[in-house]
mmCIF file of C-alpha atoms in Angstrom:
data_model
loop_
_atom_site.group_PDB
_atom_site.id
_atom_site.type_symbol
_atom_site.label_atom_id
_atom_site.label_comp_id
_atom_site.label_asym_id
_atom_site.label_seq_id
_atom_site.Cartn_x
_atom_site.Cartn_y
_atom_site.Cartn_z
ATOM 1 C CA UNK A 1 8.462 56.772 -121.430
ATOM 2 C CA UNK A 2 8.585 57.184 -125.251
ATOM 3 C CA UNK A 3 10.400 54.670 -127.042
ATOM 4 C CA UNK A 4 12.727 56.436 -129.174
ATOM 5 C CA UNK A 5 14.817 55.098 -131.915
ATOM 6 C CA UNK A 6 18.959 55.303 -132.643
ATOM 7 C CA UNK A 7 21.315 54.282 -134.797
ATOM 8 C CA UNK A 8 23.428 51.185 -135.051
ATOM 9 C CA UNK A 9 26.706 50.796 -132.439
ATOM 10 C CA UNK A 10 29.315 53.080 -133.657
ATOM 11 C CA UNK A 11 31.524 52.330 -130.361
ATOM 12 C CA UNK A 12 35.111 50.810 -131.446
ATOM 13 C CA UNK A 13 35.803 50.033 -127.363
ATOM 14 C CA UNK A 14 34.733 47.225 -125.783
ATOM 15 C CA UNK A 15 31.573 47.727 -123.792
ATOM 16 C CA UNK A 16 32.775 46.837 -120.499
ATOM 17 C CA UNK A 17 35.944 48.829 -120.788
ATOM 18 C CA UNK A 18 33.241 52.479 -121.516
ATOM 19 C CA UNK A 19 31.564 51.015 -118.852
ATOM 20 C CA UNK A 20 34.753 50.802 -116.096
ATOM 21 C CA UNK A 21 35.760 54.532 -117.398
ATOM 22 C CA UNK A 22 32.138 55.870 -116.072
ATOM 23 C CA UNK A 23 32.766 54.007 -112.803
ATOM 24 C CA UNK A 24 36.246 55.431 -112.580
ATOM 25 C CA UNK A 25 34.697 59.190 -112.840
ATOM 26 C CA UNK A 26 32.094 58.306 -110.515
ATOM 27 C CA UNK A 27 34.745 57.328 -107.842
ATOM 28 C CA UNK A 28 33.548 54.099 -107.570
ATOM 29 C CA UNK A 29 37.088 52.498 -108.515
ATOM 30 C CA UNK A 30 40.689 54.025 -108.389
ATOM 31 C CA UNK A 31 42.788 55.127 -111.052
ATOM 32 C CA UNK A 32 44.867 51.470 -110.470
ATOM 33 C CA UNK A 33 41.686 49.782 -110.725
ATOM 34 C CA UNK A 34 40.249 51.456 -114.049
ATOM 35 C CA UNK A 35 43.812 50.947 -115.503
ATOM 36 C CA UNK A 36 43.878 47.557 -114.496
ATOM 37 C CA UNK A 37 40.621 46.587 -115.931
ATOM 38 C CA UNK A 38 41.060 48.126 -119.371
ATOM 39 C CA UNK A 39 44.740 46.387 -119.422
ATOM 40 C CA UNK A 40 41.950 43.370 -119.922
ATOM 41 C CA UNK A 41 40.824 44.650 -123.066
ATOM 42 C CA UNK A 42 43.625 44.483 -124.775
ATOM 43 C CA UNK A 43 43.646 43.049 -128.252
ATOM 44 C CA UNK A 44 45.875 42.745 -131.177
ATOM 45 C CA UNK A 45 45.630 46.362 -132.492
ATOM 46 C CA UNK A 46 43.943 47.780 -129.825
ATOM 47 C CA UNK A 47 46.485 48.147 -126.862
ATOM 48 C CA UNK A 48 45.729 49.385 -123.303
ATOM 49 C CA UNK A 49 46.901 52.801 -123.589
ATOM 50 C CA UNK A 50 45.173 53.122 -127.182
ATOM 51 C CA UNK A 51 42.019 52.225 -125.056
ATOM 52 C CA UNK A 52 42.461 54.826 -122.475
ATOM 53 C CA UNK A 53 43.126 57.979 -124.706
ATOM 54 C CA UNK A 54 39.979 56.937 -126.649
ATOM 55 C CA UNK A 55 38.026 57.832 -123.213
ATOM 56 C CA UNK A 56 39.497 60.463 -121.988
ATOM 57 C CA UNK A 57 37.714 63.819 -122.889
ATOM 58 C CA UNK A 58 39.207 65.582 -125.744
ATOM 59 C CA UNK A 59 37.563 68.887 -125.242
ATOM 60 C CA UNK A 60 38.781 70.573 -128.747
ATOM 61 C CA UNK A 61 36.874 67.541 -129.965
ATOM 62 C CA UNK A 62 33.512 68.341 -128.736
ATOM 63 C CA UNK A 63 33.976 72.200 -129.275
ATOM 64 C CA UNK A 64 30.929 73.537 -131.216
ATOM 65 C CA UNK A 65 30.742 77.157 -130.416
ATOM 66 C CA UNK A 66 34.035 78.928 -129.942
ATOM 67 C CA UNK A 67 34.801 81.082 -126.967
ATOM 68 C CA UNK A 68 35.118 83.960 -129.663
ATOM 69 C CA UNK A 69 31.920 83.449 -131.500
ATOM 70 C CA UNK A 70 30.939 86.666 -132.154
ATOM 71 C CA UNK A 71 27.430 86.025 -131.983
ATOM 72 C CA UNK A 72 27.578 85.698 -128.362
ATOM 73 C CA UNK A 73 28.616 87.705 -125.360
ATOM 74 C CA UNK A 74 30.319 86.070 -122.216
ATOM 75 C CA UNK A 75 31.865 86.600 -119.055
ATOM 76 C CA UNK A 76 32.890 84.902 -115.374
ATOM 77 C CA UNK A 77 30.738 86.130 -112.980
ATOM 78 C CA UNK A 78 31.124 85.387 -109.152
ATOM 79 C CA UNK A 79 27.738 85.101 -107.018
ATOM 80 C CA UNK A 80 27.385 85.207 -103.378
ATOM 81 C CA UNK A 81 26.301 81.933 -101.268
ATOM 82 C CA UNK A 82 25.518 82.650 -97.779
ATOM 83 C CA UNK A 83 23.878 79.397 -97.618
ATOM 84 C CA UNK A 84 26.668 77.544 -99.113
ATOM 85 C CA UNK A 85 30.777 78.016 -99.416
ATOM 86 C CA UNK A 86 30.190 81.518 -99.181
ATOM 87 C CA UNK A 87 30.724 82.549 -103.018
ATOM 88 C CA UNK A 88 30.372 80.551 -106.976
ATOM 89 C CA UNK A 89 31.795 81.370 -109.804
ATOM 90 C CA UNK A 90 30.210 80.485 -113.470
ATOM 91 C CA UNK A 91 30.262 81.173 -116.841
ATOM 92 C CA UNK A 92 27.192 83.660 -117.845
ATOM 93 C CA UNK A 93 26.194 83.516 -121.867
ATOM 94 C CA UNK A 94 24.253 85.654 -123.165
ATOM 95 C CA UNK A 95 23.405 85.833 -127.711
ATOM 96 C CA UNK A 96 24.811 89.453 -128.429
ATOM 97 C CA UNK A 97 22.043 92.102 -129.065
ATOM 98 C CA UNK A 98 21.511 92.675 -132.468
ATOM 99 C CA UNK A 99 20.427 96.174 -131.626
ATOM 100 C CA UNK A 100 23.194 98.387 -130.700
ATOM 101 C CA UNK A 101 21.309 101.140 -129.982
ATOM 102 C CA UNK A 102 19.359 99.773 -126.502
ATOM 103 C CA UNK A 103 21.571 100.372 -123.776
ATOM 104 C CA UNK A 104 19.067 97.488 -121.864
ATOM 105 C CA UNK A 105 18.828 93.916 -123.612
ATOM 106 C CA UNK A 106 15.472 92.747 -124.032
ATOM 107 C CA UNK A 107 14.842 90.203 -121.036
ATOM 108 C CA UNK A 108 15.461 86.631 -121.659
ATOM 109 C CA UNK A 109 14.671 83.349 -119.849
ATOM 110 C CA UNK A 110 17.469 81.838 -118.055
ATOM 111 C CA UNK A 111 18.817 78.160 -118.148
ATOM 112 C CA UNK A 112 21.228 76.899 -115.405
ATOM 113 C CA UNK A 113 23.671 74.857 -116.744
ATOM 114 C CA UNK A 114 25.234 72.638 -114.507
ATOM 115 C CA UNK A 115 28.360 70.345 -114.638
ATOM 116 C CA UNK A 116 29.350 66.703 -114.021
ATOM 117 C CA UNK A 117 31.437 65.257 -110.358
ATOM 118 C CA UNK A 118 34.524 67.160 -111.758
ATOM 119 C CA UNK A 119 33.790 71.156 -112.200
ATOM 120 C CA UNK A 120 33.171 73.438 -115.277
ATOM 121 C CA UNK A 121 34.703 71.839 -117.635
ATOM 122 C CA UNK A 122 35.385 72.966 -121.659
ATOM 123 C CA UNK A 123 32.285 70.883 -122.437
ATOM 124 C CA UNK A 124 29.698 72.570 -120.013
ATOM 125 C CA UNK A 125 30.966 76.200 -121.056
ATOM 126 C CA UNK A 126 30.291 74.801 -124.452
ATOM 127 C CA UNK A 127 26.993 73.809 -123.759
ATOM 128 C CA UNK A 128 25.837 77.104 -122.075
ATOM 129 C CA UNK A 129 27.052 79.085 -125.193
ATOM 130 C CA UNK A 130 25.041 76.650 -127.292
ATOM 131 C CA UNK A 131 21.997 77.918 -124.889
ATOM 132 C CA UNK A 132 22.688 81.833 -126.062
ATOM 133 C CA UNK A 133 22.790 80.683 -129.811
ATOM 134 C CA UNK A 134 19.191 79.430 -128.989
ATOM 135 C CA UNK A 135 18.394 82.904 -127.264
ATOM 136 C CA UNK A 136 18.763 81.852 -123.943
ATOM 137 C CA UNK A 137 20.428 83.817 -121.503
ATOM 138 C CA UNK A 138 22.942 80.776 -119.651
ATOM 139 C CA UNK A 139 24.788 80.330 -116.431
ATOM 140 C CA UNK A 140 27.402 77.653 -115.864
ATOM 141 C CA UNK A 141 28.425 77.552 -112.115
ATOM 142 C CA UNK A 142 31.121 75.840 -111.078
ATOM 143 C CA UNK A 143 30.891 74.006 -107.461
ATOM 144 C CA UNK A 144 34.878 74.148 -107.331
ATOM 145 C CA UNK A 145 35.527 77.448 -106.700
ATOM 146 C CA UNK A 146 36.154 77.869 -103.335
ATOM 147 C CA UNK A 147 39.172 75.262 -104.008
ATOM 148 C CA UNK A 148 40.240 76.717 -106.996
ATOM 149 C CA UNK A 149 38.217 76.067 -109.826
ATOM 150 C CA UNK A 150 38.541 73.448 -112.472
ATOM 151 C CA UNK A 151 41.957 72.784 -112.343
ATOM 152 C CA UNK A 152 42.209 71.941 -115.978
ATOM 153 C CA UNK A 153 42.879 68.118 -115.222
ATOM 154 C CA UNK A 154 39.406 65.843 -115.256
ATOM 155 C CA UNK A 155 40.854 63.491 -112.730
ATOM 156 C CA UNK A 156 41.887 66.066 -110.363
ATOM 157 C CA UNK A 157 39.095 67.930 -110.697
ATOM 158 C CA UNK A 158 37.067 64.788 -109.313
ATOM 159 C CA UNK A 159 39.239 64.497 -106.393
ATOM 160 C CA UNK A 160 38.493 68.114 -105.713
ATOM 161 C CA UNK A 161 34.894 67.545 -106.070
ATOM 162 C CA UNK A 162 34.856 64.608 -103.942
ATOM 163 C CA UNK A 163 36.352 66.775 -100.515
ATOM 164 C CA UNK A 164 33.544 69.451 -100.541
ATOM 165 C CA UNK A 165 30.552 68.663 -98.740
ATOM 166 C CA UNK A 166 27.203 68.200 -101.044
ATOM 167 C CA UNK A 167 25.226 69.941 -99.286
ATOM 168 C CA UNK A 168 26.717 73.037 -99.608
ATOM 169 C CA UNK A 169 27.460 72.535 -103.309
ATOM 170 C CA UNK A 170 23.464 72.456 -103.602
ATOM 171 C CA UNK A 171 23.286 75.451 -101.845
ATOM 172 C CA UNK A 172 25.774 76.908 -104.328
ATOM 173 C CA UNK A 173 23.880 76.124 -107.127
ATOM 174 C CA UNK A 174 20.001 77.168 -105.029
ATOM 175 C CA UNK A 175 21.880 80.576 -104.880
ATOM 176 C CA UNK A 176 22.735 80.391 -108.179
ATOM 177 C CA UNK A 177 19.276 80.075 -109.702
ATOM 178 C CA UNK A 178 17.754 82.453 -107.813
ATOM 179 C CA UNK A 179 20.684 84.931 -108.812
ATOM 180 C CA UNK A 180 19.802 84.338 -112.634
ATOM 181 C CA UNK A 181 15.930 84.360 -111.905
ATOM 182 C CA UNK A 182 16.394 87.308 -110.430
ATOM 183 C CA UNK A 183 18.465 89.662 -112.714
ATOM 184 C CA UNK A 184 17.190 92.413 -114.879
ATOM 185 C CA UNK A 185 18.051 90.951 -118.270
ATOM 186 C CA UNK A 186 16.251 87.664 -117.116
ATOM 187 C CA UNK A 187 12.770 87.351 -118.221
ATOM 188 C CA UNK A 188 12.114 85.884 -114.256
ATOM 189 C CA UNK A 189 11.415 81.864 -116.009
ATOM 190 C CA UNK A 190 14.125 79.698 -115.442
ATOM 191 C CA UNK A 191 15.343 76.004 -116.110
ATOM 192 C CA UNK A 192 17.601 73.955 -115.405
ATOM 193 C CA UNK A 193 19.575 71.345 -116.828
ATOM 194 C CA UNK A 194 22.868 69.159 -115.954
ATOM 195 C CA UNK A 195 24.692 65.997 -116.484
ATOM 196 C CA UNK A 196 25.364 63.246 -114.445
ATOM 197 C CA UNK A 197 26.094 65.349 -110.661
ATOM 198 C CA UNK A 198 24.051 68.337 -113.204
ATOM 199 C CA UNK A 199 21.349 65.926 -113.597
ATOM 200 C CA UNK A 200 20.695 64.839 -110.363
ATOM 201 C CA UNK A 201 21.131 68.315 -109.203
ATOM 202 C CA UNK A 202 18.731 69.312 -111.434
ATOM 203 C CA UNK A 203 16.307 67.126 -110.224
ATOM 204 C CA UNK A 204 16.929 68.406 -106.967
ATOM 205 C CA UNK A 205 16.883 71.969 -107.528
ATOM 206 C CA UNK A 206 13.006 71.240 -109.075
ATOM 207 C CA UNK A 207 12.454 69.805 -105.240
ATOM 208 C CA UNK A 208 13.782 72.719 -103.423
ATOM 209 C CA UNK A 209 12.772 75.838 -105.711
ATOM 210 C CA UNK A 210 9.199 75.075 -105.970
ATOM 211 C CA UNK A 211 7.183 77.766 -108.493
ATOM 212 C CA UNK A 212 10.570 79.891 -108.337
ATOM 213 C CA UNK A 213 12.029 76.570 -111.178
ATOM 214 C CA UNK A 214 9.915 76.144 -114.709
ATOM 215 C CA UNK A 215 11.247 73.830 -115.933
ATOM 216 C CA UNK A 216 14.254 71.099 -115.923
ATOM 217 C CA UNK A 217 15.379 68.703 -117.760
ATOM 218 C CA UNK A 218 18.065 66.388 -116.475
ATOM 219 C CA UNK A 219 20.757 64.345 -118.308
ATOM 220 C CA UNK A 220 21.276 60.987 -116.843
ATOM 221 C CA UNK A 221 21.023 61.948 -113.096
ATOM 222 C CA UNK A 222 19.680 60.688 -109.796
ATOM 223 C CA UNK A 223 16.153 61.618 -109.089
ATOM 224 C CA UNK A 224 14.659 64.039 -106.980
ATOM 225 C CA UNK A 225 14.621 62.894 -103.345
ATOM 226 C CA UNK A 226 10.888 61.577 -102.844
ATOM 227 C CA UNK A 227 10.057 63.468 -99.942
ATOM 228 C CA UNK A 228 10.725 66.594 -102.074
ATOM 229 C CA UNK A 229 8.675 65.439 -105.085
ATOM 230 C CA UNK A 230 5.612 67.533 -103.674
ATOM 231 C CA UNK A 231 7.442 70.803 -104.192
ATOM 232 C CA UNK A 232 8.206 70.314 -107.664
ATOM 233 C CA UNK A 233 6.238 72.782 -109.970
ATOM 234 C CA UNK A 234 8.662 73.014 -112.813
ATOM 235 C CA UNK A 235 8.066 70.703 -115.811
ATOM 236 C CA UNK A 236 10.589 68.141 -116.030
ATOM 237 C CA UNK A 237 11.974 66.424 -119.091
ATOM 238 C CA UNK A 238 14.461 63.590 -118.231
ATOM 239 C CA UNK A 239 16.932 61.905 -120.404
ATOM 240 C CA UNK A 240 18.724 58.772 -119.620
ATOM 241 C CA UNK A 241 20.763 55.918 -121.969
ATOM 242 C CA UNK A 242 18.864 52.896 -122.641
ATOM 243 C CA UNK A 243 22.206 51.216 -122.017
ATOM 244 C CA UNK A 244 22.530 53.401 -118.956
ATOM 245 C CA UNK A 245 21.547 50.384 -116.152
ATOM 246 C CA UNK A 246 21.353 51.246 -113.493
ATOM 247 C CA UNK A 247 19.612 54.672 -113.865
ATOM 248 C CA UNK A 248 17.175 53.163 -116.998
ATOM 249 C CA UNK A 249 16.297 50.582 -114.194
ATOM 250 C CA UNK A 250 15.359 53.341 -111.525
ATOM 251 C CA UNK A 251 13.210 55.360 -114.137
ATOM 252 C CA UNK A 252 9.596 53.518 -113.180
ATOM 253 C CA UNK A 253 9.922 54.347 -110.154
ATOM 254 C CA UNK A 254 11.036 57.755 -110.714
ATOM 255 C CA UNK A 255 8.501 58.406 -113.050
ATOM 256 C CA UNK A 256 5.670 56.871 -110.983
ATOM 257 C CA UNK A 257 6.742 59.295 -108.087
ATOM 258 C CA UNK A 258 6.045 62.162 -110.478
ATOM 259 C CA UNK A 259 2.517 60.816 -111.585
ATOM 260 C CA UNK A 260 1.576 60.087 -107.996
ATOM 261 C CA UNK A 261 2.201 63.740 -107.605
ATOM 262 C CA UNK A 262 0.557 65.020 -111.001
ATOM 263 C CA UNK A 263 4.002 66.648 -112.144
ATOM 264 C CA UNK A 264 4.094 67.394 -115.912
ATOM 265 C CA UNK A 265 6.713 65.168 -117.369
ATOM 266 C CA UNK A 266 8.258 63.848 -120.504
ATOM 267 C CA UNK A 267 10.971 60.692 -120.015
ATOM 268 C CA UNK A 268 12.963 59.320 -122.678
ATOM 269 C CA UNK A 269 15.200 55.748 -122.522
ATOM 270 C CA UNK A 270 17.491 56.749 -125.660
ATOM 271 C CA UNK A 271 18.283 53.747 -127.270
ATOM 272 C CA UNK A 272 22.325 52.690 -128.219
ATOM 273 C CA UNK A 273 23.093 55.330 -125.460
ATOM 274 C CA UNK A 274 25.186 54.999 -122.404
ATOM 275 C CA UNK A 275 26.140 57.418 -119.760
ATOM 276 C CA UNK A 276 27.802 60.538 -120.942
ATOM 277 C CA UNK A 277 25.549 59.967 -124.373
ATOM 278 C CA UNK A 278 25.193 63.349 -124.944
ATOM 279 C CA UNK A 279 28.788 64.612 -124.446
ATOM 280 C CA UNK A 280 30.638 64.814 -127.731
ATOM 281 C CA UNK A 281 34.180 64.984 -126.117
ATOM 282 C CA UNK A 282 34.078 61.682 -125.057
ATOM 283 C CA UNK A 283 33.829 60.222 -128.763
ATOM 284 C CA UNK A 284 33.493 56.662 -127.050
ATOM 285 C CA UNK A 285 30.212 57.528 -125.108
ATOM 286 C CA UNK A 286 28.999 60.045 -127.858
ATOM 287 C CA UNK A 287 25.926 59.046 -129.552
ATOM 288 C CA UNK A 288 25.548 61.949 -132.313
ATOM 289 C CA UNK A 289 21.769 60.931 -133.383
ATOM 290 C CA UNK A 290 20.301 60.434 -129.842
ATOM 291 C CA UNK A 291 22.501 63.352 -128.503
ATOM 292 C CA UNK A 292 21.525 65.837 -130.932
ATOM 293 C CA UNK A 293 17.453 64.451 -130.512
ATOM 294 C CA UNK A 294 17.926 65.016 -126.711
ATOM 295 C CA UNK A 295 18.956 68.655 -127.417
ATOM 296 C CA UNK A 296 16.117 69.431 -129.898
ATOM 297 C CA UNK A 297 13.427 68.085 -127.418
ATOM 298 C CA UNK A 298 15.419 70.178 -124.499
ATOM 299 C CA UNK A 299 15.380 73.388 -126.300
ATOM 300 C CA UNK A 300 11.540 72.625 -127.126
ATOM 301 C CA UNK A 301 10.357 72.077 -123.835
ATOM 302 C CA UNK A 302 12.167 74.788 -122.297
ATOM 303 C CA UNK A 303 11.064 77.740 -124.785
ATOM 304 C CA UNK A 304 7.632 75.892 -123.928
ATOM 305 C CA UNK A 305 8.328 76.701 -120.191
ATOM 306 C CA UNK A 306 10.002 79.379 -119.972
ATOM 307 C CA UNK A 307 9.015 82.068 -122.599
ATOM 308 C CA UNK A 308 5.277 82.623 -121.198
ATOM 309 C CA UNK A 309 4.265 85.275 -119.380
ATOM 310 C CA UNK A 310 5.376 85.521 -115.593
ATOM 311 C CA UNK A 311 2.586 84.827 -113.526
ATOM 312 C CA UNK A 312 1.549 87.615 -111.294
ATOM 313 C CA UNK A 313 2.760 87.490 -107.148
#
């Protein structure tokens, strides 16, 4: 684990109050609960409903490629799951060809960008169009869709999320990245990456896809299950917030699961970080130094992984 360096605590919310809004979207407590504890917070000039609209996402907020950028080219794409609900639905990214003249665009590796425990949010389309300024081509499924979609609504997406069984979501997303591996404009290398649910998805993905995964590089998720650890070929960069306990806590063993079995690895504790560091429309959980180092060393490792030369079958 490298020890990386931050910046000073730019937080203006109490600690414990960030900390009882990642419970909240992780289902651990009720909406009465979370509102309750904040209520606890409350100090002259910082009121309980002041505290609340500070952590709730502001997606506008943490917009920083536009939908219309015309740099990049997008469109919803449905995929078929036969293993899974039957059918996903995601976002697919690619950087627009600067040569108008090839009817083909040159092959590109792929990244699978996947979401936190409420669906495809603003913030994950976001990041996949970041992906296809960095000449990746991106795919942002969203487990939702056979009830819906993202509804729009962060809470109600997580009570979607929560009635659909897990195990088919994975399957969603294992047909998925084998969908993106395997189209023409894909360069046949691809990664993945995710955020919370994304994160330990990605992690699992690395278990089950074997040589067909080069690399991954989860954000604050659960690690792979150990009995799938042997699988894993893909080279995995993980990312949690030093302030992040309960997951910081789990990394030695994680990481001593993926020497025992010789996996190429990179781990980083970012300092000043808690969950959700990276995303930048939830200013209270933003970190903007550590977040934007996270992305720098993500983009490096996966143009390390995934722009060789496919191996031969």
């Amino acid at each position: 684990m490298n020890d990386d360096t931050g910046n000073t605590d730019r937080r203006t919310i109490p600690a414990p109050a960030v900390d009882l809004y990642t419970r909240f979207i992780h289902g651990e407590i009720g909406r009465r609960a979370f509102l309750r504890g904040v209520s606890r917070y409350a100090v002259a000039g910082l009121t309980a409903s002041a505290i609340i609209e500070a952590l709730m996402p502001n997606y506008a907020l943490g917009q920083q490629v536009s939908r219309e950028d015309e740099r990049i080219s997008a469109t919803y794409v449905t995929v078929p799951s036969p293993d899974g609900h039957g059918w996903i639905r995601g976002y697919l990214v690619r950087p627009r060809s600067a040569d108008t003249r090839s009817a083909t665009p040159a092959p590109l590796p792929g990244v699978l960008v996947i979401h936190e425990n409420r669906g495809l949010n603003p913030h994950t389309e976001d990041v996949a169009r970041r992906f296809a300024l960095a000449n990746f081509m991106a795919f942002a499924p969203d487990t939702l869709t056979t009830v819906g979609g993202y509804p729009g609504d962060d809470y109600r997406g997580g009570q979607l999320f929560a009635a659909l069984d897990r195990s088919r979501m994975t399957q969603d997303l294992v047909a998925a990245a084998r969908w993106l591996k395997a189209r023409p404009d894909c360069n046949g290398r691809i990664a993945a990456t995710g955020f919370c649910f994304g994160g330990a998805q990605s992690n699992a993905l690395a278990g089950i896809l074997g040589p067909d995964l080069a690399a991954a590089a989860p954000f604050y998720g659960a690690a792979t299950p150990p009995e799938d650890v042997p699988n894993i070929r893909a080279a995995i960069l993980i990312h949690h917030g030093a302030l992040d306990t309960r997951l910081a806590e789990a990394w030695p063993a994680q990481e001593a699961e993926l020497i025992r079995h010789n996996i190429r690895h990179e781990g980083h504790l970012w300092p000043d970080s808690v969950h959700g560091f990276f995303n930048d429309a939830t200013p209270e959980r933003y970190n903007p130094v550590t977040a934007a180092q996270a992305w720098d060393r993500t983009l490096a490792w996966f143009n390390a992984h995934t722009r060789m030369a496919t191996p031969a079958a």
